[in-house]
mmCIF file of C-alpha atoms in Angstrom:
data_model
loop_
_atom_site.group_PDB
_atom_site.id
_atom_site.type_symbol
_atom_site.label_atom_id
_atom_site.label_comp_id
_atom_site.label_asym_id
_atom_site.label_seq_id
_atom_site.Cartn_x
_atom_site.Cartn_y
_atom_site.Cartn_z
ATOM 1 C CA UNK A 389 82.264 97.386 101.023
ATOM 2 C CA UNK A 390 83.895 98.103 97.655
ATOM 3 C CA UNK A 391 87.071 96.466 96.391
ATOM 4 C CA UNK A 392 89.213 98.287 93.853
ATOM 5 C CA UNK A 393 91.194 95.737 91.884
ATOM 6 C CA UNK A 394 94.114 95.593 89.485
ATOM 7 C CA UNK A 395 93.941 93.170 86.569
ATOM 8 C CA UNK A 396 96.605 91.580 84.368
ATOM 9 C CA UNK A 397 96.655 94.589 82.026
ATOM 10 C CA UNK A 398 98.420 96.716 84.653
ATOM 11 C CA UNK A 399 101.491 96.218 82.419
ATOM 12 C CA UNK A 400 99.915 98.617 79.906
ATOM 13 C CA UNK A 401 100.663 101.402 82.412
ATOM 14 C CA UNK A 402 104.317 100.716 83.139
ATOM 15 C CA UNK A 403 106.532 102.474 84.124
ATOM 16 C CA UNK A 404 103.974 104.662 85.937
ATOM 17 C CA UNK A 405 102.643 101.832 88.110
ATOM 18 C CA UNK A 406 105.868 100.458 89.547
ATOM 19 C CA UNK A 407 105.331 102.496 92.725
ATOM 20 C CA UNK A 408 101.539 102.612 92.784
ATOM 21 C CA UNK A 409 98.478 100.641 91.736
ATOM 22 C CA UNK A 410 96.570 101.847 88.696
ATOM 23 C CA UNK A 411 93.826 103.428 90.815
ATOM 24 C CA UNK A 412 96.331 106.006 92.116
ATOM 25 C CA UNK A 413 96.964 107.437 88.651
ATOM 26 C CA UNK A 414 95.460 110.802 87.749
ATOM 27 C CA UNK A 415 92.972 111.385 84.977
ATOM 28 C CA UNK A 416 91.408 114.800 85.533
ATOM 29 C CA UNK A 417 91.615 116.543 88.918
ATOM 30 C CA UNK A 418 91.766 113.381 91.013
ATOM 31 C CA UNK A 419 92.886 109.751 90.910
ATOM 32 C CA UNK A 420 90.682 106.831 89.895
ATOM 33 C CA UNK A 421 90.318 105.920 93.583
ATOM 34 C CA UNK A 422 89.098 109.365 94.557
ATOM 35 C CA UNK A 423 86.548 109.466 91.737
ATOM 36 C CA UNK A 424 84.615 106.738 93.572
ATOM 37 C CA UNK A 425 83.830 109.256 96.324
ATOM 38 C CA UNK A 426 81.399 111.022 93.985
ATOM 39 C CA UNK A 427 79.045 108.033 94.184
ATOM 40 C CA UNK A 428 80.182 106.255 97.348
ATOM 41 C CA UNK A 429 81.389 109.005 99.746
ATOM 42 C CA UNK A 430 81.098 106.894 102.896
ATOM 43 C CA UNK A 431 81.840 103.428 101.570
ATOM 44 C CA UNK A 432 84.780 101.485 102.992
ATOM 45 C CA UNK A 433 87.375 100.519 100.381
ATOM 46 C CA UNK A 434 89.537 97.430 100.038
ATOM 47 C CA UNK A 435 92.405 97.123 97.550
ATOM 48 C CA UNK A 436 93.385 94.083 95.470
ATOM 49 C CA UNK A 437 96.808 94.552 93.891
ATOM 50 C CA UNK A 438 99.950 92.829 92.628
ATOM 51 C CA UNK A 439 101.969 91.095 95.370
ATOM 52 C CA UNK A 440 104.824 93.534 94.615
ATOM 53 C CA UNK A 441 102.794 96.445 96.050
ATOM 54 C CA UNK A 442 101.209 94.807 99.097
ATOM 55 C CA UNK A 443 103.718 95.920 101.748
ATOM 56 C CA UNK A 444 103.792 99.521 100.524
ATOM 57 C CA UNK A 445 99.990 99.762 100.441
ATOM 58 C CA UNK A 446 99.585 98.213 103.887
ATOM 59 C CA UNK A 447 101.888 100.928 105.164
ATOM 60 C CA UNK A 448 100.087 103.676 103.220
ATOM 61 C CA UNK A 449 96.535 102.493 103.993
ATOM 62 C CA UNK A 450 96.760 100.867 107.458
ATOM 63 C CA UNK A 451 92.979 100.965 107.927
ATOM 64 C CA UNK A 452 92.082 99.345 104.593
ATOM 65 C CA UNK A 453 92.098 95.679 103.651
ATOM 66 C CA UNK A 454 94.881 94.852 101.157
ATOM 67 C CA UNK A 455 94.483 91.558 99.266
ATOM 68 C CA UNK A 456 92.111 90.393 101.988
ATOM 69 C CA UNK A 457 88.325 90.155 102.339
ATOM 70 C CA UNK A 458 86.129 91.112 105.260
ATOM 71 C CA UNK A 459 83.716 88.275 104.487
ATOM 72 C CA UNK A 460 84.354 85.500 101.971
ATOM 73 C CA UNK A 461 80.683 84.613 101.438
ATOM 74 C CA UNK A 462 79.001 88.033 101.408
ATOM 75 C CA UNK A 463 78.273 89.594 98.013
ATOM 76 C CA UNK A 464 80.666 92.467 97.364
ATOM 77 C CA UNK A 465 81.142 95.115 94.688
ATOM 78 C CA UNK A 466 84.416 95.019 92.771
ATOM 79 C CA UNK A 467 85.464 97.949 90.561
ATOM 80 C CA UNK A 468 88.359 97.998 88.084
ATOM 81 C CA UNK A 469 91.324 100.169 89.081
ATOM 82 C CA UNK A 470 91.142 101.846 85.667
ATOM 83 C CA UNK A 471 87.397 102.456 85.479
ATOM 84 C CA UNK A 472 85.641 105.813 85.739
ATOM 85 C CA UNK A 473 82.033 105.400 86.782
ATOM 86 C CA UNK A 474 79.505 107.827 85.328
ATOM 87 C CA UNK A 475 76.661 106.511 87.471
ATOM 88 C CA UNK A 476 76.243 104.736 90.785
ATOM 89 C CA UNK A 477 75.882 100.968 90.580
ATOM 90 C CA UNK A 478 72.892 99.862 92.621
ATOM 91 C CA UNK A 479 73.327 96.223 93.632
ATOM 92 C CA UNK A 480 70.419 93.787 93.272
ATOM 93 C CA UNK A 481 71.396 91.120 95.812
ATOM 94 C CA UNK A 482 72.709 88.750 93.152
ATOM 95 C CA UNK A 483 75.940 88.050 91.339
ATOM 96 C CA UNK A 484 76.371 90.245 88.239
ATOM 97 C CA UNK A 485 78.946 91.427 85.719
ATOM 98 C CA UNK A 486 79.017 95.107 84.773
ATOM 99 C CA UNK A 487 80.042 96.159 81.279
ATOM 100 C CA UNK A 488 80.133 99.592 79.649
ATOM 101 C CA UNK A 489 78.783 100.567 76.247
ATOM 102 C CA UNK A 490 82.016 99.295 74.620
ATOM 103 C CA UNK A 491 81.511 95.853 76.189
ATOM 104 C CA UNK A 492 84.481 96.352 78.536
ATOM 105 C CA UNK A 493 84.319 94.801 81.979
ATOM 106 C CA UNK A 494 84.014 97.624 84.533
ATOM 107 C CA UNK A 495 83.404 95.540 87.625
ATOM 108 C CA UNK A 496 81.280 92.832 89.144
ATOM 109 C CA UNK A 497 79.277 91.760 92.160
ATOM 110 C CA UNK A 498 80.531 88.408 93.451
ATOM 111 C CA UNK A 499 81.226 86.435 96.559
ATOM 112 C CA UNK A 500 84.926 87.000 97.296
ATOM 113 C CA UNK A 501 85.494 83.264 97.582
ATOM 114 C CA UNK A 502 85.486 83.168 93.756
ATOM 115 C CA UNK A 503 88.647 85.317 93.696
ATOM 116 C CA UNK A 504 91.697 83.070 93.898
ATOM 117 C CA UNK A 505 94.710 85.255 93.045
ATOM 118 C CA UNK A 506 95.913 88.796 92.367
ATOM 119 C CA UNK A 507 96.024 90.653 90.071
ATOM 120 C CA UNK A 508 92.566 89.533 89.011
ATOM 121 C CA UNK A 509 92.126 87.679 85.732
ATOM 122 C CA UNK A 510 89.363 89.661 84.019
ATOM 123 C CA UNK A 511 89.078 87.189 81.140
ATOM 124 C CA UNK A 512 88.091 84.464 83.591
ATOM 125 C CA UNK A 513 85.620 86.714 85.406
ATOM 126 C CA UNK A 514 84.005 87.915 82.165
ATOM 127 C CA UNK A 515 83.198 84.318 81.168
ATOM 128 C CA UNK A 516 81.368 83.423 84.373
ATOM 129 C CA UNK A 517 77.799 82.251 83.660
ATOM 130 C CA UNK A 518 76.072 85.008 85.594
ATOM 131 C CA UNK A 519 73.846 87.943 84.516
ATOM 132 C CA UNK A 520 75.359 90.948 82.755
ATOM 133 C CA UNK A 521 74.329 94.572 83.096
ATOM 134 C CA UNK A 522 75.369 97.615 81.057
ATOM 135 C CA UNK A 523 76.359 100.716 82.998
ATOM 136 C CA UNK A 524 77.690 104.149 82.114
ATOM 137 C CA UNK A 525 81.452 104.090 82.609
ATOM 138 C CA UNK A 526 84.781 104.797 80.957
ATOM 139 C CA UNK A 527 87.686 102.369 80.958
ATOM 140 C CA UNK A 528 91.292 103.432 80.416
ATOM 141 C CA UNK A 529 93.325 100.807 78.580
ATOM 142 C CA UNK A 530 96.749 102.345 77.869
ATOM 143 C CA UNK A 531 99.080 105.073 79.095
ATOM 144 C CA UNK A 532 98.111 107.444 76.318
ATOM 145 C CA UNK A 533 94.395 107.061 77.117
ATOM 146 C CA UNK A 534 95.082 108.923 80.363
ATOM 147 C CA UNK A 535 96.111 111.936 78.295
ATOM 148 C CA UNK A 536 93.418 111.524 75.654
ATOM 149 C CA UNK A 537 90.625 111.666 78.261
ATOM 150 C CA UNK A 538 92.221 114.149 80.635
ATOM 151 C CA UNK A 539 90.484 117.300 79.378
ATOM 152 C CA UNK A 540 87.032 115.736 79.593
ATOM 153 C CA UNK A 541 87.753 114.403 83.068
ATOM 154 C CA UNK A 542 89.091 117.791 84.208
ATOM 155 C CA UNK A 543 85.765 119.389 83.321
ATOM 156 C CA UNK A 544 83.740 116.603 84.928
ATOM 157 C CA UNK A 545 85.840 116.573 88.100
ATOM 158 C CA UNK A 546 85.598 120.352 88.445
ATOM 159 C CA UNK A 547 81.806 120.130 88.572
ATOM 160 C CA UNK A 548 81.891 117.205 91.002
ATOM 161 C CA UNK A 549 84.472 118.762 93.314
ATOM 162 C CA UNK A 550 82.809 122.158 93.488
ATOM 163 C CA UNK A 551 79.478 120.439 94.086
ATOM 164 C CA UNK A 552 80.964 118.465 96.979
ATOM 165 C CA UNK A 553 82.264 121.744 98.426
ATOM 166 C CA UNK A 554 78.758 123.190 98.243
ATOM 167 C CA UNK A 555 79.489 125.712 95.500
ATOM 168 C CA UNK A 556 77.432 124.440 92.584
ATOM 169 C CA UNK A 557 75.378 127.151 90.900
ATOM 170 C CA UNK A 558 75.199 129.392 93.962
ATOM 171 C CA UNK A 559 74.164 132.984 93.284
ATOM 172 C CA UNK A 560 77.077 134.092 95.462
ATOM 173 C CA UNK A 561 79.570 131.976 93.554
ATOM 174 C CA UNK A 562 82.213 134.717 93.728
ATOM 175 C CA UNK A 563 82.395 134.361 97.510
ATOM 176 C CA UNK A 564 82.263 130.573 97.513
ATOM 177 C CA UNK A 565 84.769 129.575 94.869
ATOM 178 C CA UNK A 566 87.543 131.986 95.878
ATOM 179 C CA UNK A 567 88.727 130.610 99.215
ATOM 180 C CA UNK A 568 92.313 131.867 98.853
ATOM 181 C CA UNK A 569 93.815 135.054 97.426
ATOM 182 C CA UNK A 570 93.001 136.235 93.906
ATOM 183 C CA UNK A 571 94.894 139.417 93.063
ATOM 184 C CA UNK A 572 92.753 142.233 91.619
ATOM 185 C CA UNK A 573 95.513 142.599 89.029
ATOM 186 C CA UNK A 574 95.078 138.999 87.791
ATOM 187 C CA UNK A 575 93.511 138.858 84.322
ATOM 188 C CA UNK A 576 90.392 136.673 84.142
ATOM 189 C CA UNK A 577 89.082 135.754 80.681
ATOM 190 C CA UNK A 578 85.714 134.031 80.814
ATOM 191 C CA UNK A 579 83.209 133.410 83.607
ATOM 192 C CA UNK A 580 84.404 133.414 87.203
ATOM 193 C CA UNK A 581 82.218 130.404 88.023
ATOM 194 C CA UNK A 582 84.777 128.323 86.096
ATOM 195 C CA UNK A 583 87.513 129.189 88.592
ATOM 196 C CA UNK A 584 88.181 127.679 92.007
ATOM 197 C CA UNK A 585 90.956 128.982 94.286
ATOM 198 C CA UNK A 586 91.438 126.829 97.380
ATOM 199 C CA UNK A 587 92.230 127.649 100.980
ATOM 200 C CA UNK A 588 95.649 129.321 101.386
ATOM 201 C CA UNK A 589 96.121 129.254 97.591
ATOM 202 C CA UNK A 590 97.240 132.437 95.846
ATOM 203 C CA UNK A 591 96.980 133.858 92.345
ATOM 204 C CA UNK A 592 99.390 136.778 91.993
ATOM 205 C CA UNK A 593 99.147 139.919 89.878
ATOM 206 C CA UNK A 594 99.627 139.652 86.109
ATOM 207 C CA UNK A 595 98.552 136.011 85.996
ATOM 208 C CA UNK A 596 96.246 135.223 83.046
ATOM 209 C CA UNK A 597 93.480 132.679 83.637
ATOM 210 C CA UNK A 598 91.603 131.793 80.442
ATOM 211 C CA UNK A 599 88.374 130.061 81.463
ATOM 212 C CA UNK A 600 86.596 130.070 78.111
ATOM 213 C CA UNK A 601 87.407 126.507 77.007
ATOM 214 C CA UNK A 602 87.270 124.946 80.463
ATOM 215 C CA UNK A 603 87.600 125.521 84.210
ATOM 216 C CA UNK A 604 90.724 126.064 86.299
ATOM 217 C CA UNK A 605 90.877 124.391 89.715
ATOM 218 C CA UNK A 606 93.674 125.657 91.991
ATOM 219 C CA UNK A 607 93.813 123.434 95.053
ATOM 220 C CA UNK A 608 94.652 124.362 98.638
ATOM 221 C CA UNK A 609 98.044 125.946 99.233
ATOM 222 C CA UNK A 610 98.980 126.225 95.545
ATOM 223 C CA UNK A 611 100.651 129.346 94.152
ATOM 224 C CA UNK A 612 100.298 130.794 90.660
ATOM 225 C CA UNK A 613 103.061 133.343 90.361
ATOM 226 C CA UNK A 614 103.144 136.464 88.218
ATOM 227 C CA UNK A 615 103.482 136.195 84.430
ATOM 228 C CA UNK A 616 101.991 132.703 84.297
ATOM 229 C CA UNK A 617 99.122 131.788 81.967
ATOM 230 C CA UNK A 618 96.674 128.926 82.503
ATOM 231 C CA UNK A 619 94.217 127.950 79.776
ATOM 232 C CA UNK A 620 91.469 125.694 81.105
ATOM 233 C CA UNK A 621 90.696 123.006 81.715
ATOM 234 C CA UNK A 622 93.596 122.803 84.163
ATOM 235 C CA UNK A 623 94.091 121.392 87.660
ATOM 236 C CA UNK A 624 96.840 122.585 90.017
ATOM 237 C CA UNK A 625 97.399 120.260 92.982
ATOM 238 C CA UNK A 626 97.864 121.107 96.635
ATOM 239 C CA UNK A 627 100.982 123.107 97.522
ATOM 240 C CA UNK A 628 102.215 123.181 93.908
ATOM 241 C CA UNK A 629 103.836 126.269 92.409
ATOM 242 C CA UNK A 630 103.448 127.543 88.833
ATOM 243 C CA UNK A 631 106.209 130.068 88.195
ATOM 244 C CA UNK A 632 106.234 131.829 84.811
ATOM 245 C CA UNK A 633 104.470 128.818 83.350
ATOM 246 C CA UNK A 634 102.294 128.626 80.249
ATOM 247 C CA UNK A 635 99.860 125.768 80.733
ATOM 248 C CA UNK A 636 97.664 124.947 77.747
ATOM 249 C CA UNK A 637 94.369 123.051 78.019
ATOM 250 C CA UNK A 638 94.317 119.561 79.455
ATOM 251 C CA UNK A 639 97.016 119.834 82.131
ATOM 252 C CA UNK A 640 96.966 118.143 85.534
ATOM 253 C CA UNK A 641 99.637 119.032 88.078
ATOM 254 C CA UNK A 642 99.705 116.760 91.126
ATOM 255 C CA UNK A 643 100.639 117.882 94.647
ATOM 256 C CA UNK A 644 103.843 119.615 95.708
ATOM 257 C CA UNK A 645 105.227 120.164 92.202
ATOM 258 C CA UNK A 646 107.226 123.055 90.758
ATOM 259 C CA UNK A 647 106.328 123.877 87.155
ATOM 260 C CA UNK A 648 107.726 126.498 84.770
ATOM 261 C CA UNK A 649 107.922 126.758 80.988
ATOM 262 C CA UNK A 650 105.369 125.476 78.486
ATOM 263 C CA UNK A 651 103.116 122.488 79.140
ATOM 264 C CA UNK A 652 100.313 121.115 76.967
ATOM 265 C CA UNK A 653 97.864 118.257 77.589
ATOM 266 C CA UNK A 654 100.012 116.517 80.194
ATOM 267 C CA UNK A 655 99.789 114.962 83.651
ATOM 268 C CA UNK A 656 102.351 115.379 86.439
ATOM 269 C CA UNK A 657 101.753 112.779 89.160
ATOM 270 C CA UNK A 658 103.267 114.895 91.946
ATOM 271 C CA UNK A 659 106.475 116.018 93.683
ATOM 272 C CA UNK A 660 107.980 117.004 90.327
ATOM 273 C CA UNK A 661 110.647 119.581 89.509
ATOM 274 C CA UNK A 662 110.218 121.341 86.190
ATOM 275 C CA UNK A 663 111.429 124.719 87.322
ATOM 276 C CA UNK A 664 112.904 125.941 84.038
ATOM 277 C CA UNK A 665 111.999 126.576 80.409
ATOM 278 C CA UNK A 666 111.268 123.735 78.001
ATOM 279 C CA UNK A 667 108.188 122.140 76.423
ATOM 280 C CA UNK A 668 106.355 119.082 77.775
ATOM 281 C CA UNK A 669 103.365 117.983 75.695
ATOM 282 C CA UNK A 670 100.956 115.011 75.693
ATOM 283 C CA UNK A 671 103.071 113.409 78.406
ATOM 284 C CA UNK A 672 102.626 111.675 81.743
ATOM 285 C CA UNK A 673 105.389 112.261 84.290
ATOM 286 C CA UNK A 674 105.743 110.141 87.456
ATOM 287 C CA UNK A 675 106.616 111.322 90.963
ATOM 288 C CA UNK A 676 110.013 112.666 92.058
ATOM 289 C CA UNK A 677 111.113 113.411 88.492
ATOM 290 C CA UNK A 678 113.551 116.259 87.864
ATOM 291 C CA UNK A 679 113.512 117.761 84.379
ATOM 292 C CA UNK A 680 116.654 119.755 83.672
ATOM 293 C CA UNK A 681 116.427 123.230 82.129
ATOM 294 C CA UNK A 682 115.417 123.091 78.481
ATOM 295 C CA UNK A 683 114.143 119.489 78.616
ATOM 296 C CA UNK A 684 111.707 119.227 75.707
ATOM 297 C CA UNK A 685 109.710 116.388 74.197
ATOM 298 C CA UNK A 686 108.195 116.019 70.753
ATOM 299 C CA UNK A 687 104.525 115.057 70.599
ATOM 300 C CA UNK A 688 103.941 115.148 66.830
ATOM 301 C CA UNK A 689 105.787 113.363 64.020
ATOM 302 C CA UNK A 690 107.024 115.391 61.058
ATOM 303 C CA UNK A 691 105.013 113.269 58.619
ATOM 304 C CA UNK A 692 101.810 113.527 60.719
ATOM 305 C CA UNK A 693 101.485 109.750 60.956
ATOM 306 C CA UNK A 694 100.170 107.974 64.064
ATOM 307 C CA UNK A 695 102.605 107.418 66.912
ATOM 308 C CA UNK A 696 103.867 103.931 67.819
ATOM 309 C CA UNK A 697 104.975 103.159 71.385
ATOM 310 C CA UNK A 698 107.074 100.284 72.709
ATOM 311 C CA UNK A 699 105.226 98.644 75.573
ATOM 312 C CA UNK A 700 106.030 95.333 77.291
ATOM 313 C CA UNK A 701 108.379 94.416 74.466
ATOM 314 C CA UNK A 702 105.817 95.116 71.739
ATOM 315 C CA UNK A 703 105.414 98.074 69.413
ATOM 316 C CA UNK A 704 101.833 99.343 69.610
ATOM 317 C CA UNK A 705 100.177 101.809 67.252
ATOM 318 C CA UNK A 706 98.378 104.333 69.458
ATOM 319 C CA UNK A 707 96.314 105.494 66.455
ATOM 320 C CA UNK A 708 96.879 109.019 67.759
ATOM 321 C CA UNK A 709 98.702 111.869 66.027
ATOM 322 C CA UNK A 710 99.887 113.436 69.287
ATOM 323 C CA UNK A 711 101.712 111.326 71.858
ATOM 324 C CA UNK A 712 104.586 112.688 73.908
ATOM 325 C CA UNK A 713 106.648 110.897 76.545
ATOM 326 C CA UNK A 714 105.968 108.755 79.627
ATOM 327 C CA UNK A 715 108.535 109.038 82.394
ATOM 328 C CA UNK A 716 108.765 106.823 85.481
ATOM 329 C CA UNK A 717 109.374 107.912 89.063
ATOM 330 C CA UNK A 718 112.744 109.272 90.241
ATOM 331 C CA UNK A 719 114.084 109.824 86.712
ATOM 332 C CA UNK A 720 116.253 112.854 85.965
ATOM 333 C CA UNK A 721 117.132 114.577 82.719
ATOM 334 C CA UNK A 722 120.118 116.780 81.968
ATOM 335 C CA UNK A 723 120.042 120.373 80.773
ATOM 336 C CA UNK A 724 118.848 120.594 77.181
ATOM 337 C CA UNK A 725 117.558 117.005 76.909
ATOM 338 C CA UNK A 726 115.489 116.391 73.754
ATOM 339 C CA UNK A 727 113.026 113.473 73.871
ATOM 340 C CA UNK A 728 111.447 111.951 70.762
ATOM 341 C CA UNK A 729 107.780 111.300 70.063
ATOM 342 C CA UNK A 730 106.289 108.342 71.932
ATOM 343 C CA UNK A 731 109.309 107.690 74.165
ATOM 344 C CA UNK A 732 108.997 105.633 77.355
ATOM 345 C CA UNK A 733 111.575 106.202 80.092
ATOM 346 C CA UNK A 734 111.630 103.857 83.089
ATOM 347 C CA UNK A 735 112.015 104.570 86.793
ATOM 348 C CA UNK A 736 115.324 105.787 88.237
ATOM 349 C CA UNK A 737 116.811 106.698 84.862
ATOM 350 C CA UNK A 738 119.625 109.239 84.666
ATOM 351 C CA UNK A 739 119.366 110.734 81.175
ATOM 352 C CA UNK A 740 122.389 112.826 80.211
ATOM 353 C CA UNK A 741 122.163 112.529 76.420
ATOM 354 C CA UNK A 742 121.082 115.844 74.956
ATOM 355 C CA UNK A 743 119.437 114.146 71.975
ATOM 356 C CA UNK A 744 117.774 110.965 73.224
ATOM 357 C CA UNK A 745 117.344 108.869 70.082
ATOM 358 C CA UNK A 746 116.109 105.639 71.663
ATOM 359 C CA UNK A 747 112.340 105.285 72.221
ATOM 360 C CA UNK A 748 112.639 103.081 75.305
ATOM 361 C CA UNK A 749 114.879 103.214 78.379
ATOM 362 C CA UNK A 750 114.923 100.434 80.962
ATOM 363 C CA UNK A 751 114.631 101.076 84.686
ATOM 364 C CA UNK A 752 117.777 102.335 86.447
ATOM 365 C CA UNK A 753 119.355 103.370 83.154
ATOM 366 C CA UNK A 754 122.557 105.364 83.517
ATOM 367 C CA UNK A 755 123.958 107.416 80.657
ATOM 368 C CA UNK A 756 125.642 105.477 77.860
ATOM 369 C CA UNK A 757 123.636 102.312 78.628
ATOM 370 C CA UNK A 758 125.196 101.657 82.036
ATOM 371 C CA UNK A 759 123.101 100.869 85.130
ATOM 372 C CA UNK A 760 122.603 103.004 88.221
ATOM 373 C CA UNK A 761 123.897 101.242 91.331
ATOM 374 C CA UNK A 762 121.064 100.400 93.699
ATOM 375 C CA UNK A 763 122.549 101.937 96.842
ATOM 376 C CA UNK A 764 123.383 105.190 95.063
ATOM 377 C CA UNK A 765 119.911 105.377 93.519
ATOM 378 C CA UNK A 766 118.284 104.952 96.932
ATOM 379 C CA UNK A 767 120.548 107.527 98.560
ATOM 380 C CA UNK A 768 119.776 110.093 95.840
ATOM 381 C CA UNK A 769 116.040 109.447 96.205
ATOM 382 C CA UNK A 770 116.222 109.877 99.974
ATOM 383 C CA UNK A 771 117.942 113.237 99.581
ATOM 384 C CA UNK A 772 115.411 114.481 97.013
ATOM 385 C CA UNK A 773 112.414 113.334 99.061
ATOM 386 C CA UNK A 774 113.773 114.913 102.243
ATOM 387 C CA UNK A 775 113.957 118.264 100.444
ATOM 388 C CA UNK A 776 110.130 118.129 100.267
ATOM 389 C CA UNK A 777 109.774 116.948 103.837
ATOM 390 C CA UNK A 778 109.177 113.276 102.948
ATOM 391 C CA UNK A 779 111.135 110.516 104.716
ATOM 392 C CA UNK A 780 111.539 107.325 102.703
ATOM 393 C CA UNK A 781 109.841 104.446 104.518
ATOM 394 C CA UNK A 782 111.285 100.964 104.845
ATOM 395 C CA UNK A 783 108.548 99.494 102.635
ATOM 396 C CA UNK A 784 109.306 102.051 99.922
ATOM 397 C CA UNK A 785 113.027 101.319 100.140
ATOM 398 C CA UNK A 786 112.392 97.582 99.877
ATOM 399 C CA UNK A 787 110.130 98.139 96.867
ATOM 400 C CA UNK A 788 112.945 99.981 95.076
ATOM 401 C CA UNK A 789 115.180 96.946 95.615
ATOM 402 C CA UNK A 790 112.475 94.570 94.383
ATOM 403 C CA UNK A 791 111.995 96.603 91.193
ATOM 404 C CA UNK A 792 115.778 96.651 90.697
ATOM 405 C CA UNK A 793 115.825 92.844 90.753
ATOM 406 C CA UNK A 794 112.920 92.317 88.367
ATOM 407 C CA UNK A 795 113.847 90.225 85.324
ATOM 408 C CA UNK A 796 112.126 92.751 83.062
ATOM 409 C CA UNK A 797 114.901 95.188 83.896
#
């Protein structure tokens, strides 16, 4: 059995992890959790998370252990929620610590009885007097790392996903990788082997798919409507719609989203409305976000200096020239909203300022620094979710209230 665990640095991924553990974030075509399937397709998973998320995860994963162990004394494999394995870890029937080439703790093999509380304290684990082993793996440490590594992960995931579907380097690749409808009038630039169109997915006429710099993976039920352009690597999630969109390299669109306008090097977690013009670049957008027409973020400073981001009350230099915005779940922006470089916007924010000058908005922000009333926020969320056929569960509703009461708000 494998346990995916959160550690104390989960705060480096707020506000995106208020409604999910870190292993449910996207980096590439799939989440961190789903990447484990490449090496452990049949392994049972357990999840070790913050107490805040336990009830929601027990509802979402009723057949998985949440903050519990199947056997306290049996050696078990633990993998960080923000680790991307590049090789399978073969256990050697002894306790071990696993580090990557950057000396970052990726996971460990221990008896669960050593684990006393959640989230796990990695500093304590790393100092245990047990053998260490170096493995090939990537570790994501901050929000902006998700964007920085997304293009590479898109390419890697494309190969892994098509291999799992039995496509690989088949000589009849044309018949294997086009499961849905690809219009003869669609314009394909590059090799067709770098395109996957899933079951019930459709690419309409006059769509441009540029596959030269990377692959394009269009998942089941997705639609790419006429006059859209996708420049790989790009992933379009299940049942999402791209309508007159221009997606540059490095874009991930999660399930059931509606995307128009220009997008560059960004991740949309899922269930997102961006149905109008406007530019989103080097950004990560949480679920159930509605971006009003013309909403645009900056991802490059005029003086070409590195971007600083306010995180957990501290200003951190990302050491990157391009960093856009990070927007939490259920936030909404007004028509024509302009968002500055490196801005973090919390969950359930209602942004009506056309020129958002602040670089940090707290959860449940209402325009002009007021606060959204809890009951009205929940009611609005229920209406939006129902429009996509999703009924808000009791655990989800209670989590909203818990987040509302957090002192950090």
